[in-house]
Amino acid sequence: MSQTVSVPQGLPMERDAGPFDPPRLITRLREARPVSPMIFPDGHEGWLVTGYDAVRRLMADTRFSSRQDVGILHVPYEAPGIPAATEPSPQVPGLFVAMDPPDHTRLRRKLTGAFTVKRMKQLEEHIIDIAERQLDELERLTPPVDLVKEFALPVPSLVICQLLGVPYADRETFQVNSAKFLVKDQSLEEKMAAYHALTTYLSELVTRKRATPGDDILSDLARHDDLTIEELTGVAFLLLFAGHETTANMLALGTFALLEHPEQLAELRADPDLLPGAVEELLRYLSIADVFYRYATEDIELGGETIGKGSTVVVSLLAANRDPRRFDHPDTLDIHRKARGHLSFGHGIHQCLGQQLARIEMRAGFEGLLRRFPTLGLAVPADEVKLKTDMNIYGVHALPVTWTETDR
């Protein structure tokens, strides 16, 4: 019988097998017991789910409450001074990612029209144009340059600002505070200071949009009289936060991964038609948004285990996306793989609303970067690239790159 997992210092999330691989302990746990009991630092018992099938079933089962998904505000086992929750967290207005139906349904339904596949397709040329203009800026610089600062962060920030109606000139406010908000090892006071700075800014913005709406998503939402300013602020926070942080990290970390797999990179350059599949594979392989939380509202059978009512459940999407029971040779980056079915955008009613937008941004970003910089390479040894092991979304803090003059 497998033993209960004791986690005295928090869940082991250090990618100690390499910059792109899951923690060795998480991998061993998945192979031994995909649904494992675990003990939080405060001594209360919960569960860790790492197997692909179990994670997928859990995320589709609304008996696992998302009100326990408090990672958007704090992390039970990582944020100092915060006890692990053993009951549903209080709802924060507008943060529908941490809500259950019917509240979740009411808010999400107001956004589905803004993020349809058809509407995203209509935006594709505009997104490509944004990426190309940013590549123009990159091309004017003298290498080495930081790809995060000069490309990976500006592209999704520009896109989401235009979509939401957030002035790009205010990017310093939301980029700095978003980064602060994601730091793992900080007090609740520090985390909430960053959160309050963001929401104060966004509350003022949506208040202006309610008074004088424009042609953007936040203005469209502000026209709904049944949404309070607090709810509009919460929705704006989610969209702005998720809309630039995740894609920025995927563009930077994905470029790093491709540069570290030159044979895959060469194939991708030779055949751009491989790009859509390569994006799915990078999403699976990197799994930058890894840990989610659920709360069992009743006794539930999962993966041969009984998860008791009231249990905190920790979900590892990274472990699930590397499950050999679902993906052959899962620790290998293979741009020919049919990786659809990965869980990087989640699953069930909380599946990422902006996933089509993210795919378009990544396709545009990677395609333009590889086409216009055929000699792109790291400007430092790979082991000197500073990884975001200190953040709740994985990526790189900076990616120093270089190229030859012939690329200009």
Coordinates of C-alpha atoms in Angstrom, one line a residue, residues 5-143:
V5 CA 2.6 11.9 1.0
S6 CA 4.0 14.3 3.6
V7 CA 4.7 17.7 2.2
P8 CA 6.5 19.6 5.1
Q9 CA 7.8 22.4 2.9
G10 CA 5.0 22.6 0.4
L11 CA 4.4 20.6 -2.8
P12 CA 7.7 19.9 -4.5
M13 CA 7.4 21.9 -7.7
E14 CA 11.1 22.5 -8.5
R15 CA 11.8 21.2 -12.0
D16 CA 14.8 19.3 -10.8
A17 CA 14.9 16.9 -13.8
G18 CA 15.7 19.8 -16.2
P19 CA 14.2 23.2 -17.0
F20 CA 11.4 21.6 -19.1
D21 CA 10.6 18.5 -17.1
P22 CA 8.3 17.8 -14.1
P23 CA 9.7 17.4 -10.6
R24 CA 11.1 13.9 -10.1
L25 CA 9.0 13.3 -7.0
I26 CA 5.7 14.3 -8.8
T27 CA 6.6 11.8 -11.6
R28 CA 7.2 9.0 -9.1
L29 CA 4.0 9.8 -7.3
R30 CA 2.0 9.6 -10.6
E31 CA 3.5 6.2 -11.4
A32 CA 2.9 4.8 -8.0
R33 CA -0.5 6.3 -7.1
P34 CA -2.1 8.8 -9.5
V35 CA -4.5 9.9 -6.7
S36 CA -2.4 10.2 -3.6
P37 CA -3.3 11.4 -0.1
M38 CA -1.0 14.2 1.1
I39 CA -0.4 16.1 4.2
F40 CA -0.3 19.9 4.2
P41 CA 2.3 21.8 6.3
D42 CA -0.4 22.6 8.9
G43 CA -1.1 18.9 9.3
H44 CA -4.5 18.6 7.6
E45 CA -4.9 15.8 5.1
G46 CA -5.8 16.4 1.4
W47 CA -5.2 14.8 -2.0
L48 CA -2.8 15.2 -4.9
V49 CA -4.0 14.2 -8.3
T50 CA -1.4 13.6 -11.0
G51 CA -2.7 11.0 -13.5
Y52 CA -4.1 12.2 -16.8
D53 CA -7.4 10.3 -16.6
A54 CA -8.0 11.2 -13.0
V55 CA -7.2 14.9 -13.6
R56 CA -9.5 15.1 -16.6
R57 CA -12.4 13.4 -14.7
L58 CA -11.9 15.6 -11.7
M59 CA -12.0 18.9 -13.7
A60 CA -15.2 17.8 -15.4
D61 CA -16.9 16.9 -12.1
T62 CA -18.6 20.0 -10.6
R63 CA -18.8 18.2 -7.2
F64 CA -15.2 19.3 -6.9
S65 CA -15.9 22.9 -6.1
S66 CA -13.7 25.6 -7.8
R67 CA -14.3 27.8 -4.8
Q68 CA -11.3 26.0 -3.5
D69 CA -9.3 27.2 -6.4
V70 CA -7.8 30.0 -4.4
G71 CA -4.6 30.0 -6.3
I72 CA -5.7 33.2 -8.0
L73 CA -5.4 35.0 -4.7
H74 CA -3.3 32.8 -2.5
V75 CA -1.8 29.3 -2.4
P76 CA -2.6 27.2 0.7
Y77 CA 0.7 25.5 1.0
E78 CA 3.0 28.2 -0.4
A79 CA 2.0 31.6 0.9
P80 CA 3.5 32.2 4.4
G81 CA 0.9 32.8 7.1
I82 CA -2.0 31.3 5.2
P83 CA -3.5 28.1 6.6
A84 CA -4.7 25.5 4.2
A85 CA -8.4 25.9 3.6
T86 CA -10.8 23.1 4.6
E87 CA -14.0 24.8 3.4
P88 CA -15.0 26.7 0.3
S89 CA -13.2 30.0 0.0
P90 CA -15.3 33.2 0.1
Q91 CA -16.3 34.4 -3.4
V92 CA -14.5 37.5 -4.7
P93 CA -16.9 39.5 -7.0
G94 CA -16.1 38.8 -10.7
L95 CA -13.5 36.1 -10.2
F96 CA -15.5 33.5 -12.0
V97 CA -12.5 31.1 -12.1
A98 CA -13.1 30.5 -8.4
M99 CA -16.9 30.2 -8.6
D100 CA -19.3 27.3 -9.1
P101 CA -22.6 27.3 -11.1
P102 CA -24.8 29.2 -11.2
D103 CA -22.6 32.2 -10.3
H104 CA -19.9 31.0 -12.6
T105 CA -22.4 30.4 -15.4
R106 CA -23.9 33.9 -15.2
L107 CA -20.6 35.7 -15.5
R108 CA -18.9 33.4 -18.0
R109 CA -21.9 33.5 -20.3
K110 CA -21.5 37.3 -20.7
L111 CA -18.0 36.7 -22.2
T112 CA -18.5 33.7 -24.5
G113 CA -19.5 35.9 -27.4
A114 CA -16.3 37.9 -27.1
F115 CA -14.0 34.9 -27.4
T116 CA -15.7 32.7 -30.0
V117 CA -13.4 30.9 -32.5
K118 CA -15.0 32.9 -35.3
R119 CA -14.3 36.3 -33.6
M120 CA -10.7 35.2 -32.8
K121 CA -10.2 34.2 -36.5
Q122 CA -11.4 37.6 -37.5
L123 CA -8.7 39.1 -35.3
E124 CA -5.9 36.9 -36.6
E125 CA -4.6 39.3 -39.2
H126 CA -4.5 42.1 -36.7
I127 CA -2.6 39.9 -34.2
I128 CA -0.1 39.0 -36.9
D129 CA 0.3 42.6 -37.7
I130 CA 1.0 43.4 -34.0
A131 CA 3.6 40.6 -33.9
E132 CA 5.3 41.8 -37.1
R133 CA 5.5 45.4 -35.8
Q134 CA 7.1 44.2 -32.6
L135 CA 9.6 42.1 -34.7
D136 CA 10.4 45.3 -36.6
E137 CA 11.3 46.9 -33.3
L138 CA 13.4 43.8 -32.3
E139 CA 15.2 43.9 -35.7
R140 CA 16.4 47.5 -35.0
L141 CA 18.2 46.5 -31.8
T142 CA 21.8 45.4 -31.6
P143 CA 22.0 41.9 -30.1

